[in-house]
Short mmCIF file of C-alpha atoms and ligand atoms in Angstrom, two decimals:
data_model
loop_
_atom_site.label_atom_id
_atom_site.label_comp_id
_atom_site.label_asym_id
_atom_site.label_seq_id
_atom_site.Cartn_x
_atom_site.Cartn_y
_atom_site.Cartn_z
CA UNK A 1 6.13 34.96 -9.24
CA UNK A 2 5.35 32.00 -10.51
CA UNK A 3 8.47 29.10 -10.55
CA UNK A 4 8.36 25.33 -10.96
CA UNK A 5 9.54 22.35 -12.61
CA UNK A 6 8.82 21.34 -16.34
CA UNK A 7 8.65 17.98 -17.95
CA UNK A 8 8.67 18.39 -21.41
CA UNK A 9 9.04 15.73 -24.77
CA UNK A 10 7.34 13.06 -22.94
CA UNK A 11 7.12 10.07 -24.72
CA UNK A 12 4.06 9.53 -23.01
CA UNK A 13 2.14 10.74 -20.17
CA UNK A 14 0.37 7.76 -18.29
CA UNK A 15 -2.74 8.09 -16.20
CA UNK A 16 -3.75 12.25 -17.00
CA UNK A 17 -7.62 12.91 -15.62
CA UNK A 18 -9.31 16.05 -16.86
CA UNK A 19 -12.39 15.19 -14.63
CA UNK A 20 -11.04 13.33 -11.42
CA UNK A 21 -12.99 10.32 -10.05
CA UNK A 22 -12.07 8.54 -6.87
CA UNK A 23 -12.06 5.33 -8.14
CA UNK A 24 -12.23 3.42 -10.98
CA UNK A 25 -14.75 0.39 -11.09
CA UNK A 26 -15.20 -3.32 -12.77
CA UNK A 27 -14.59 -2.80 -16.86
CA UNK A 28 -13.96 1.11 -16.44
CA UNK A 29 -10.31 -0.61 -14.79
CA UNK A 30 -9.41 -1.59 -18.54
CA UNK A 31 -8.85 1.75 -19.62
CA UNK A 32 -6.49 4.86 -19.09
CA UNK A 33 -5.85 7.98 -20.38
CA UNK A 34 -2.22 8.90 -21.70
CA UNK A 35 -1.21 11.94 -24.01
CA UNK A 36 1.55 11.10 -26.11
CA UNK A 37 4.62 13.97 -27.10
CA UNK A 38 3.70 15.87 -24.19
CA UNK A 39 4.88 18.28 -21.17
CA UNK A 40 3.98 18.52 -17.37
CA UNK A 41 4.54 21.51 -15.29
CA UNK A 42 4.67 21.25 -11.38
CA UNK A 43 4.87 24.32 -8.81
CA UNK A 44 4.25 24.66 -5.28
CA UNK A 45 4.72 20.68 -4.71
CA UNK A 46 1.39 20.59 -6.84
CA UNK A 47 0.88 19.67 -10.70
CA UNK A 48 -0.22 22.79 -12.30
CA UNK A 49 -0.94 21.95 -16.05
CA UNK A 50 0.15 19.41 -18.77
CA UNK A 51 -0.45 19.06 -22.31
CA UNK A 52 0.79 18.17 -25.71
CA UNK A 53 4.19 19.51 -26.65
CA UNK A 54 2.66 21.57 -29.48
CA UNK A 55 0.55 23.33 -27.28
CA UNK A 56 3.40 24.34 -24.26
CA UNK A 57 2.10 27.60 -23.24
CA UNK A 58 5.27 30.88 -23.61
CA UNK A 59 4.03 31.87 -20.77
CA UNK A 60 5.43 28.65 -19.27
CA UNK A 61 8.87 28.69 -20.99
CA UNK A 62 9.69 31.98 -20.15
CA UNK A 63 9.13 31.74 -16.34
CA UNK A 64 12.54 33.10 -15.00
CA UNK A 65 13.05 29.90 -12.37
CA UNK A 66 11.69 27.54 -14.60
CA UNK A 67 13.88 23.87 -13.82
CA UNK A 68 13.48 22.13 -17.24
CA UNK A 69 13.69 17.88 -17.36
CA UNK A 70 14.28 16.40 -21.59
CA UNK A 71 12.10 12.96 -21.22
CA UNK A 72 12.56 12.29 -24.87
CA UNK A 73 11.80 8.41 -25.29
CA UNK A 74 10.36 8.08 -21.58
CA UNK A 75 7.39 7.73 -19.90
CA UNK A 76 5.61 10.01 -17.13
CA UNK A 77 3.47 8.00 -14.20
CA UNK A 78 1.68 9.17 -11.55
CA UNK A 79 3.59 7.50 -8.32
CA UNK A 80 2.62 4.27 -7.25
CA UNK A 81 0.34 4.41 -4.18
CA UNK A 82 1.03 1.74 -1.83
CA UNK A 83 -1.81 0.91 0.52
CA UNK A 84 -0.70 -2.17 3.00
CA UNK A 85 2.57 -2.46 4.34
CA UNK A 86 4.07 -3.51 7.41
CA UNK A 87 7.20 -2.27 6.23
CA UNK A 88 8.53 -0.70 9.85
CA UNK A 89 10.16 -4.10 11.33
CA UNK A 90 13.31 -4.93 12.80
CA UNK A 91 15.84 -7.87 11.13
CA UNK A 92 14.50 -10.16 8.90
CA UNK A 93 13.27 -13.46 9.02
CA UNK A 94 14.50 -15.98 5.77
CA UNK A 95 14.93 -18.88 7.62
CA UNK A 96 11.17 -19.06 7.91
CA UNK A 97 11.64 -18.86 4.05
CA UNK A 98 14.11 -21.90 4.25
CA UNK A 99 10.80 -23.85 6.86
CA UNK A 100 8.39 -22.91 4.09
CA UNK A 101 10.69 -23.87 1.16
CA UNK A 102 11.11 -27.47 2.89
CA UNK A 103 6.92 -27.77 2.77
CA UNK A 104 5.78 -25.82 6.02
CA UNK A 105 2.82 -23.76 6.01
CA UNK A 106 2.55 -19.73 7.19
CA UNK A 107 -0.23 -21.00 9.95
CA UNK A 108 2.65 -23.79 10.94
CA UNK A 109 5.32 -21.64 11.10
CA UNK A 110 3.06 -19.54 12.95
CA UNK A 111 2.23 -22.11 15.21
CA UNK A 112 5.79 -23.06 16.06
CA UNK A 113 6.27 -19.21 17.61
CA UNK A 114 7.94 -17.99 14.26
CA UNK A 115 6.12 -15.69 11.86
CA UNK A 116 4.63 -12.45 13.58
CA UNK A 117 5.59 -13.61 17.11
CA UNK A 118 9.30 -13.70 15.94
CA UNK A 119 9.31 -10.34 14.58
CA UNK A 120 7.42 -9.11 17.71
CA UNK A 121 10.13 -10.51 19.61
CA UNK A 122 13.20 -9.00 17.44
CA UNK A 123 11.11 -5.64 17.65
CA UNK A 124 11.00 -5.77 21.79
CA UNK A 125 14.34 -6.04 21.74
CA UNK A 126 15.12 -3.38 19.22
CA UNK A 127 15.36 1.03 20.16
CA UNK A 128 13.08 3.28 18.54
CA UNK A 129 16.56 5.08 16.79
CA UNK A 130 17.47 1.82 15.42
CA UNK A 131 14.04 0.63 14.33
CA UNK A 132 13.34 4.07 12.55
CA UNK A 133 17.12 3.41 10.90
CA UNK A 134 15.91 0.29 9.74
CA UNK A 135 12.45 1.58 8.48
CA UNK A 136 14.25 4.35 6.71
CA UNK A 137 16.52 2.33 4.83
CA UNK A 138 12.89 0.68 3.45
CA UNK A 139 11.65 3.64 2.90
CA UNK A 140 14.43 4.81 0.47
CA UNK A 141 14.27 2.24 -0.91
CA UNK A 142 10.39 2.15 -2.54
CA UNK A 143 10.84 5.99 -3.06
CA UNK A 144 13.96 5.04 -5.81
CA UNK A 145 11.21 2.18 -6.71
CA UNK A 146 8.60 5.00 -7.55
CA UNK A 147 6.65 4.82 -4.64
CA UNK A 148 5.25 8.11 -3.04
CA UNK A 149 2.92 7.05 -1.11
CA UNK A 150 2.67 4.23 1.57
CA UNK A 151 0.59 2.99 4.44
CA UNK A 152 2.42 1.20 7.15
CA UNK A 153 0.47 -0.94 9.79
CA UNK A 154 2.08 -1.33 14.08
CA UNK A 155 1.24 -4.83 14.78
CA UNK A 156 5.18 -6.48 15.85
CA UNK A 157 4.62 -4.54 19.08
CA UNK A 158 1.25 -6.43 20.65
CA UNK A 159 1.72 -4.68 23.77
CA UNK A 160 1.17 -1.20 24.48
CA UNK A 161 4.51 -0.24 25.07
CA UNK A 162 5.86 -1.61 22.05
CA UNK A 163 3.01 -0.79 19.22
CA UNK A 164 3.95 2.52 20.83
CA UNK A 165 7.27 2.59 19.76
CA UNK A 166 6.13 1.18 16.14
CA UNK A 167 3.51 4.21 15.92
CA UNK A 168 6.00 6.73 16.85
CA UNK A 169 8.31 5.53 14.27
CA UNK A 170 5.75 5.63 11.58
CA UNK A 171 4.96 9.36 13.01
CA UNK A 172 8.59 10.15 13.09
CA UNK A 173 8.93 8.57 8.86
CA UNK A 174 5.80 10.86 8.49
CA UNK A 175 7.66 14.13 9.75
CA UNK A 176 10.92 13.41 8.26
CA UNK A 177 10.41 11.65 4.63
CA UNK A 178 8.93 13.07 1.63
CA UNK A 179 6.66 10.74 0.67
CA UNK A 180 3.21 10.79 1.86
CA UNK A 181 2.14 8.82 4.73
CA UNK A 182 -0.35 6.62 6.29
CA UNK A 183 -0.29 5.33 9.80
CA UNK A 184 -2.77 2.09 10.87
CA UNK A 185 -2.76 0.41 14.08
CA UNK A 186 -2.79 -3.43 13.98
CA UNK A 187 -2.23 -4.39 17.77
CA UNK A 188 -5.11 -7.50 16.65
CA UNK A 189 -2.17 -8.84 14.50
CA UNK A 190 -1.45 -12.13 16.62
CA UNK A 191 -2.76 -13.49 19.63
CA UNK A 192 0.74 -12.97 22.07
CA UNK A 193 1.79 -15.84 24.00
CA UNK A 194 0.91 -14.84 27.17
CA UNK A 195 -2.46 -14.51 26.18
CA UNK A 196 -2.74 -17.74 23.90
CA UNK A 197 -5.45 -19.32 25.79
CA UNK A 198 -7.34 -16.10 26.83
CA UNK A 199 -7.67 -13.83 23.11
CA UNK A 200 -10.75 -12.28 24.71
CA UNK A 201 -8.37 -10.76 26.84
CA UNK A 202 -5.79 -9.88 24.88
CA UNK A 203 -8.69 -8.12 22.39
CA UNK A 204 -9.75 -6.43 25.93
CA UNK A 205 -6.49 -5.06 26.15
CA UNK A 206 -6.74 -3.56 22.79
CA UNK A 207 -9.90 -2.04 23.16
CA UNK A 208 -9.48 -0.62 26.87
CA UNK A 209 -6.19 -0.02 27.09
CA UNK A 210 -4.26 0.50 23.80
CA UNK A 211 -6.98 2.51 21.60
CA UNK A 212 -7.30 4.98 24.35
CA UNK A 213 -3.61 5.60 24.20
CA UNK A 214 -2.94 5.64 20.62
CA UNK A 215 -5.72 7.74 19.22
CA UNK A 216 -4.91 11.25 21.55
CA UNK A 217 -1.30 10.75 20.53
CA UNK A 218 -2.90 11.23 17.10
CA UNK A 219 -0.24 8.44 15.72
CA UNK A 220 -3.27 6.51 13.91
CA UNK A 221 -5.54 7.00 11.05
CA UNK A 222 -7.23 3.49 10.62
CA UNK A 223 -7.70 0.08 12.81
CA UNK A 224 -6.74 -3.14 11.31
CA UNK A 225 -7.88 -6.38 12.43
CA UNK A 226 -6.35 -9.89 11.08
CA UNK A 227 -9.78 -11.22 11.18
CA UNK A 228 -8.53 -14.94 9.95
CA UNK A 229 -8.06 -18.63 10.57
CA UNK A 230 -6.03 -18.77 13.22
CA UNK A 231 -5.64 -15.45 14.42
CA UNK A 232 -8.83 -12.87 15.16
CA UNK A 233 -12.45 -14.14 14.75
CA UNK A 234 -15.69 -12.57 13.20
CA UNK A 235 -16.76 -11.42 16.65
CA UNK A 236 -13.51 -10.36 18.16
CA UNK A 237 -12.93 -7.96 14.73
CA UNK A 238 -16.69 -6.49 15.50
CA UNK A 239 -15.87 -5.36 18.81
CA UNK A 240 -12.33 -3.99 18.18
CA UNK A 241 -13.33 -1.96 14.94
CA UNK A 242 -16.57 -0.32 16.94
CA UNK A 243 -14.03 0.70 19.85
CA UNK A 244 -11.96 1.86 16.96
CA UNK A 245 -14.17 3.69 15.41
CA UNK A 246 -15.94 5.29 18.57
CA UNK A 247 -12.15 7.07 18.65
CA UNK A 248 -12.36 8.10 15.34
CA UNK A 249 -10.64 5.47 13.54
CA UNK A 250 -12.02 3.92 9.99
CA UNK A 251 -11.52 0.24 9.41
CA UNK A 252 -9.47 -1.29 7.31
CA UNK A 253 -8.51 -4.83 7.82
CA UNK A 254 -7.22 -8.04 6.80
CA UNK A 255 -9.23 -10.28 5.28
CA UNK A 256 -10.18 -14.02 3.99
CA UNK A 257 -6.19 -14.77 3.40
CA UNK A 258 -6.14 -18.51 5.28
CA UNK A 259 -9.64 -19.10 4.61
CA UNK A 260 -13.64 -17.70 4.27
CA UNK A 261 -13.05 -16.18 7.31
CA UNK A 262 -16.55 -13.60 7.20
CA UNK A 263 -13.64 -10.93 6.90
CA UNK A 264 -15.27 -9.25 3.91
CA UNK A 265 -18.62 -9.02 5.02
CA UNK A 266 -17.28 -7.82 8.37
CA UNK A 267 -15.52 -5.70 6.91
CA UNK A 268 -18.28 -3.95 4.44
CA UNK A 269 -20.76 -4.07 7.57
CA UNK A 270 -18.43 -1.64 9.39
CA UNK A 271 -17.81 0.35 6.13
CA UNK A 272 -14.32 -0.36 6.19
CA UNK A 273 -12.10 1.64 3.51
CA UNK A 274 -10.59 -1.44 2.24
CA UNK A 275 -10.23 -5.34 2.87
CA UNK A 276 -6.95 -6.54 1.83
CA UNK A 277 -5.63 -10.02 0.89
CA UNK A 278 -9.10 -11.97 -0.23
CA UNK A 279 -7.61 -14.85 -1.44
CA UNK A 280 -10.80 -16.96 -0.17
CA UNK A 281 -13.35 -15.11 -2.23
CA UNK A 282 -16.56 -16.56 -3.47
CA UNK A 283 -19.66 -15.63 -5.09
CA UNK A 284 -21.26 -14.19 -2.00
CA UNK A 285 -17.60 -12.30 -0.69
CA UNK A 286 -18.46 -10.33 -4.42
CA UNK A 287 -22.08 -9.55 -3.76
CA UNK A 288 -21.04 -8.31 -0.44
CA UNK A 289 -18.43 -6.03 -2.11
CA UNK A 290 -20.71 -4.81 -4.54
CA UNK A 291 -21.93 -1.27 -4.48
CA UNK A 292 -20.27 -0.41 -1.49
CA UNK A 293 -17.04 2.32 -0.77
CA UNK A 294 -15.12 -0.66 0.32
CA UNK A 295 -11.77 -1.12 -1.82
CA UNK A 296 -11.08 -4.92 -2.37
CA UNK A 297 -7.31 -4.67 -1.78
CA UNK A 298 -5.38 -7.45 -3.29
CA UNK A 299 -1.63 -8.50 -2.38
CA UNK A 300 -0.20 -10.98 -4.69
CA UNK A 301 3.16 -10.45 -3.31
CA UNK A 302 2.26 -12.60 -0.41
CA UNK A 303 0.74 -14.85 -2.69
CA UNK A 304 3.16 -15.53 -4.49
CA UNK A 305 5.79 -16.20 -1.77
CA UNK A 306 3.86 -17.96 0.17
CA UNK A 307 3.08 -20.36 -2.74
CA UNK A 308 -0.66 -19.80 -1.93
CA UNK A 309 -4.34 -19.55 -4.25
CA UNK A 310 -4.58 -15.97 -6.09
CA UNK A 311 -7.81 -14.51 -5.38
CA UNK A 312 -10.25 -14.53 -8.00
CA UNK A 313 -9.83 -11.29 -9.46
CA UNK A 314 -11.58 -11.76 -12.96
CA UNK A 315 -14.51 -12.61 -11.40
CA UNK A 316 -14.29 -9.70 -9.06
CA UNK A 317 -13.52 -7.36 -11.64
CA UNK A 318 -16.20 -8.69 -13.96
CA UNK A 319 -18.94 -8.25 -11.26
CA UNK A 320 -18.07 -4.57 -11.43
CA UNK A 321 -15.91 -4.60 -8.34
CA UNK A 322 -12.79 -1.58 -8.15
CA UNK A 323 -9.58 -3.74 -7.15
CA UNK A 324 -6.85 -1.99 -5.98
CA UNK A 325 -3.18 -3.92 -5.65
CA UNK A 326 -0.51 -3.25 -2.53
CA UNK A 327 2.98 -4.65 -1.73
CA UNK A 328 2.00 -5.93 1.79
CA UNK A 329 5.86 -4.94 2.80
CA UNK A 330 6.87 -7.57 5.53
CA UNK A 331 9.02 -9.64 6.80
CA UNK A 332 7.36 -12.86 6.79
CA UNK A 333 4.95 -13.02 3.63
CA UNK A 334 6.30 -10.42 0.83
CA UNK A 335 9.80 -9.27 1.73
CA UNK A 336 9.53 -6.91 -0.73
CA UNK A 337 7.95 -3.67 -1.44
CA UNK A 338 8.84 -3.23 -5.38
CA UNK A 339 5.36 -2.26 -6.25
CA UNK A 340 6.38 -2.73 -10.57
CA UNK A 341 6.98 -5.91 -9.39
CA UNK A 342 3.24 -6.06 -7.64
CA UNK A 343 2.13 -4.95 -11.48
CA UNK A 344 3.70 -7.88 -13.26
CA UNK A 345 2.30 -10.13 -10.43
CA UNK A 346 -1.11 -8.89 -11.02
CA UNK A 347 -0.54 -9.26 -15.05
CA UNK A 348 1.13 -12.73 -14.95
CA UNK A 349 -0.36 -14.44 -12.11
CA UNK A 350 -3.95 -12.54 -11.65
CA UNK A 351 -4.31 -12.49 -15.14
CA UNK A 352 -5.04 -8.07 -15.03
CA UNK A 353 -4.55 -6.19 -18.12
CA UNK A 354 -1.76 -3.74 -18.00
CA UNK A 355 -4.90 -0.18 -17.95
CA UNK A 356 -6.09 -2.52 -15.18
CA UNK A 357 -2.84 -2.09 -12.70
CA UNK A 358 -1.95 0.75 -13.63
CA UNK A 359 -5.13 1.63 -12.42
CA UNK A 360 -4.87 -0.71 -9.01
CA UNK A 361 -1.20 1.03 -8.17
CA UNK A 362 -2.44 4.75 -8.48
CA UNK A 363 -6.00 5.82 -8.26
CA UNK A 364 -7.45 2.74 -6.49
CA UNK A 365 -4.56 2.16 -4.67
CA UNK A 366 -5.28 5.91 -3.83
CA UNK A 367 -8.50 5.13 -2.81
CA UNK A 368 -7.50 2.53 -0.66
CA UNK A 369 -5.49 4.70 1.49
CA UNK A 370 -7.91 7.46 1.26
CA UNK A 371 -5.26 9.58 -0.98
CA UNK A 372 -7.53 9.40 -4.15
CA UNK A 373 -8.51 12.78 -3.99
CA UNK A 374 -4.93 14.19 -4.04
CA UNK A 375 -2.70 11.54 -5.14
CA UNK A 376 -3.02 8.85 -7.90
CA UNK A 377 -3.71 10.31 -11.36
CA UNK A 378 -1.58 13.38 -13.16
CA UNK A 379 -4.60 15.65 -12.38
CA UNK A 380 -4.28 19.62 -12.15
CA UNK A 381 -4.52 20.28 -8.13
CA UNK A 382 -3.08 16.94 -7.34
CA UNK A 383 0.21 16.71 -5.40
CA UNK A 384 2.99 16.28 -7.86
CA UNK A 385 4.21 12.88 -7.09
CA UNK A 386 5.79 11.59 -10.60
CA UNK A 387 8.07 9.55 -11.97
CA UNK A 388 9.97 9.41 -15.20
CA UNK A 389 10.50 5.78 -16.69
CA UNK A 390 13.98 4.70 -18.54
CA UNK A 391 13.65 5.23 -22.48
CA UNK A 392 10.92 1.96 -23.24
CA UNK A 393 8.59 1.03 -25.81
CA UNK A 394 5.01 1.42 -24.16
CA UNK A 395 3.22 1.46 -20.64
CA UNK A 396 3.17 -2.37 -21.26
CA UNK A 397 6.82 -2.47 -21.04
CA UNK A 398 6.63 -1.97 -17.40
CA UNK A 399 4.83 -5.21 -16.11
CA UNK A 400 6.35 -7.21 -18.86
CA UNK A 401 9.69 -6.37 -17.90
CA UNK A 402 9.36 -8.01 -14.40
CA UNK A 403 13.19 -7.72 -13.11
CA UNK A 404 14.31 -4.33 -14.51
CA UNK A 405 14.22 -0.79 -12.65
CA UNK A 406 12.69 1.23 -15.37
CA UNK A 407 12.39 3.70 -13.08
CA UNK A 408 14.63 6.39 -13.67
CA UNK A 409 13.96 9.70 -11.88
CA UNK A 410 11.53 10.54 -8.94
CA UNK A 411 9.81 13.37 -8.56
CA UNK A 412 7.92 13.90 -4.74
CA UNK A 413 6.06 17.11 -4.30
CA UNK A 414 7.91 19.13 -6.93
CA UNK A 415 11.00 18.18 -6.21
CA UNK A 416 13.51 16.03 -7.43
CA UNK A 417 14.32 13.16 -5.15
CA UNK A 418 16.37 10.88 -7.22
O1 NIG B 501 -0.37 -9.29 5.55
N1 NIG B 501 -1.52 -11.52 7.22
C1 NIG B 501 -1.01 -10.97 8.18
N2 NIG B 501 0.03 -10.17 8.21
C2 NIG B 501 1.02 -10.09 7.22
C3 NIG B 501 2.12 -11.05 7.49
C4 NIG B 501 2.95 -10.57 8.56
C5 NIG B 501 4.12 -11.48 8.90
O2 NIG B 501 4.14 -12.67 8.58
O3 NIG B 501 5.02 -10.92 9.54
C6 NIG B 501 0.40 -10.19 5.88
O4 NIG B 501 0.65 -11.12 5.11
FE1 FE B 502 -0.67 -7.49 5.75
#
C-alpha cells in the first residue's frame, strides 16, 4: 500500500521538469519552471507526483499513512547539488586568512609551506575517527543549509597511506549520511616536499602506486588533477588522467584558477565531466568548451575570499556554454560550504540572473557530479531531495537575501531530516 509524504499549499514550487534534460545550456540557463499554489507527494525516497493544489488527486489524501507538511507562504526547491568540495579536512587554517588579509598571495602562502601542505600536515597527524568527526560536523552542517548532494575530493593526504585514510572517510560519510555522495581522488593536489624538486616522481607515485590501490577498494569515482601555475602541468595532468581512466576513473579537474594554465582544453581532450574554477578564461578556453559534455564548473566562493578575478561568465554563458556553480568547501580558499551563499555570489559578483543559479546549484550542478539524471530538478522518478524555504516573497528572495537561512525544513530521500 501505497504511503508517503505530502507537501501541499506551496507558495511555489521551484525548478518542476515534465520532460527531464541533463543539462541546461547558454540562454536556456535564464529560465525555470515553477507552479505556483501547489502540492508535492514523495514515497519510497522518490518524488512521485506534484501539481497545482486544485488538482490534488483523493486518491492521494486518503492514503491511510499519508505524513502531511502546510507550506503556506513558502517555497519548494529541489536540493542544492554541490559538485567540488574538499570539505573532509582536519582543523582549520585562518591565520593564512590573517597572511592574505596583510597582502600575501594563495601561490605565496603556498610557497611558504602553508596552504595545502599545512592541511596535509594537520591531516597526517589526525585518526580516521576524528577526521570522519570532523567531516561529519561539515556535513550537517550543508544538509541544514539545503544541500543533498556533495562531491568531496582526497588530496590533504599526498601519500598513499594518508589519501587512504581521506577516501575511507569519504566512503564511511557515504555509508552513514543521508545525503548523496561523490568520492574523487586528488592525490595531484600539491607537489609534497619531499618530492619538490622531482614532481615527475611524485606524479609516478600517483600513477603506479596510488591509482592501483584506490580504484579496487572502489573508494573513487573520478580523478582530479590541479593542473595550474604552480602546482601540476599540462603534461603531468595527461598522464595521470589516462592512468586514471585506464582504471575506470572519469576526469574531472581543476582548472585555469592561477592562470591560462591549458587546464580546459586538457581537460575537454580527455572528456572530463567538468573543469572547475576557470577564472583565466578567454576566447579560445570558450570555443574549447563549446559543444562538448564538459560542465564549466565555476567557484566564486574562492573567488571571492581570495580577493581574486571572477571568471567571465557572461561571455561563457552567451557563447551557449552550461555553467554550473559549487562551494569548493576548504580550508584554505572558501571556508564555507553555504551553497545560497554561492547563489548570491554568482548574482552579485558574476553578474547571473537568479533562473540562471538556480539552474547552476541543481540540474547543472547535477550534471557536474553526474547526478543529473536523478537529482537536480522536482521531476517524477527523481530522488526526493527537497527543501522548504521560510515564508518569502519570490525565488529572487533567496540570492538577494545573502546572510539569512531561508531554509527552513529538509527533506532527503523522503524523509524529514531537519
Ligand atoms: O579548489 N585549487 C586548489 N585547491 C583548493 C584549495 C585547497 C586549499 O587551499 O586547501 C581550491 O581552491
Ligand atoms: Fe578545489
Amino acid at each position: 500500500m501505497l504511503s508517503g509524504l505530502l507537501i501541499k499549499n506551496i507558495k511555489c514550487l521551484v525548478q518542476t521538469e515534465e520532460n527531464p534534460k541533463l543539462k541546461v545550456c547558454g540562454s536556456d540557463m535564464s529560465a525555470i519552471s515553477v507552479i505556483s499554489d501547489s502540492w508535492l507527494f514523495m514515497s519510497d525516497g522518490l518524488i512521485t507526483d506534484f501539481g497545482r493544489m486544485k488538482d490534488l488527486p483523493y486518491s492521494i489524501t486518503a492514503l491511510k499513512d499519508l505524513k502531511t507538511i502546510d507550506a503556506s507562504g513558502k517555497f519548494v526547491f529541489p536540493s542544492f547539488c554541490d559538485p567540488h568540495t574538499h570539505l573532509v579536512y582536519s582543523g582549520s587554517r585562518e591565520l593564512e586568512y590573517i597572511d592574505k588579509i596583510r597582502g600575501l598571495s594563495y601561490s605565496e602562502i603556498a610557497k611558504r609551506g602553508g596552504g595545502i601542505l599545512n592541511s596535509a600536515r594537520k591531516l597526517h597527524e589526525t585518526s580516521e575517527d576524528d577526521l570522519y568527526n570532523q567531516s561529519m560536523n561539515r556535513i550537517n552542517e550543508i544538509i541544514s543549509l539545503g544541500t543533498g548532494a556533495v562531491e568531496i575530493k582526497s588530496g590533504y593526504g599526498l601519500n598513499l597511506t594518508d589519501e587512504l585514510k581521506m577516501l575511507r572517510v569519504i566512503k564511511r560519510i557515504k555509508d552513514t549520511s543521508p545525503i548523496e555522495v561523490k568520492a574523487t581522488f586528488l592525490a595531484a593536489h600539491a607537489v609534497p616536499d619531499e618530492y619538490k624538486n622531482d614532481r615527475e616522481k611524485y606524479v609516478d607515485l600517483i600513477i603506479n602506486e596510488m591509482i592501483p590501490v584506490v580504484v579496487p577498494e572502489e573508494l573513487a569515482d573520478y580523478i582530479d588533477v590541479f593542473c595550474d601555475k604552480g602546482f601540476f602541468s599540462v603534461e603531468d595532468t595527461e598522464r595521470i588522467l589516462m592512468a586514471g581512466m585506464k582504471y575506470g576513473l572519469t576526469p574531472k579537474i581543476h582548472a585555469n584558477e592561477l592562470d591560462f594554465s591549458g587546464g580546459i582544453q586538457t581537460g575537454v581532450k580527455y572528456n572530463a565531466l567538468s573543469v572547475d574554477h576557470l577564472e583565466f578564461t578567454g576566447d579560445e578556453e570558450i570555443s574549447a568548451l563549446s559543444g562538448t559534455d564538459t560542465m564549466p564548473t565555476l567557484l566564486p566562493g574562492s573567488a571571492f575570499f581570495l580577493g581574486m578575478q571572477d571568471p567571465p561568465v557572461r561571455k561563457m554563458i552567451n557563447a551557449g556554454l552550461p555553467v554550473a556553480l559549487a562551494s569548493d568547501y576548504n580550508p584554505g580558499s572558501s571556508p564555507s560550504g553555504n551553497m545560497k551563499f554561492i547563489m548570491s555570489l554568482g548574482c552579485t559578483k558574476l553578474k547571473m540572473l537568479p533562473e540562471e543559479v538556480i539552474n547552476a546549484v541543481t540540474i547543472n550542478s547535477a550534471y557536474a557530479m553526474g547526478l543529473s539524471e536523478t537529482h537536480g530538478s522536482i521531476a517524477r522518478g527523481k530522488v526526493a531531495n527537497v527543501f522548504i524555504t521560510k515564508e518569502i516573497p519570490s525565488y529572487e528572495f533567496m540570492p538577494y537575501a545573502f546572510g539569512s537561512n531561508l531554509i527552513e525544513t529538509v527533506i532527503l530521500k523522503g524523509n524529514i531530516i531537519k
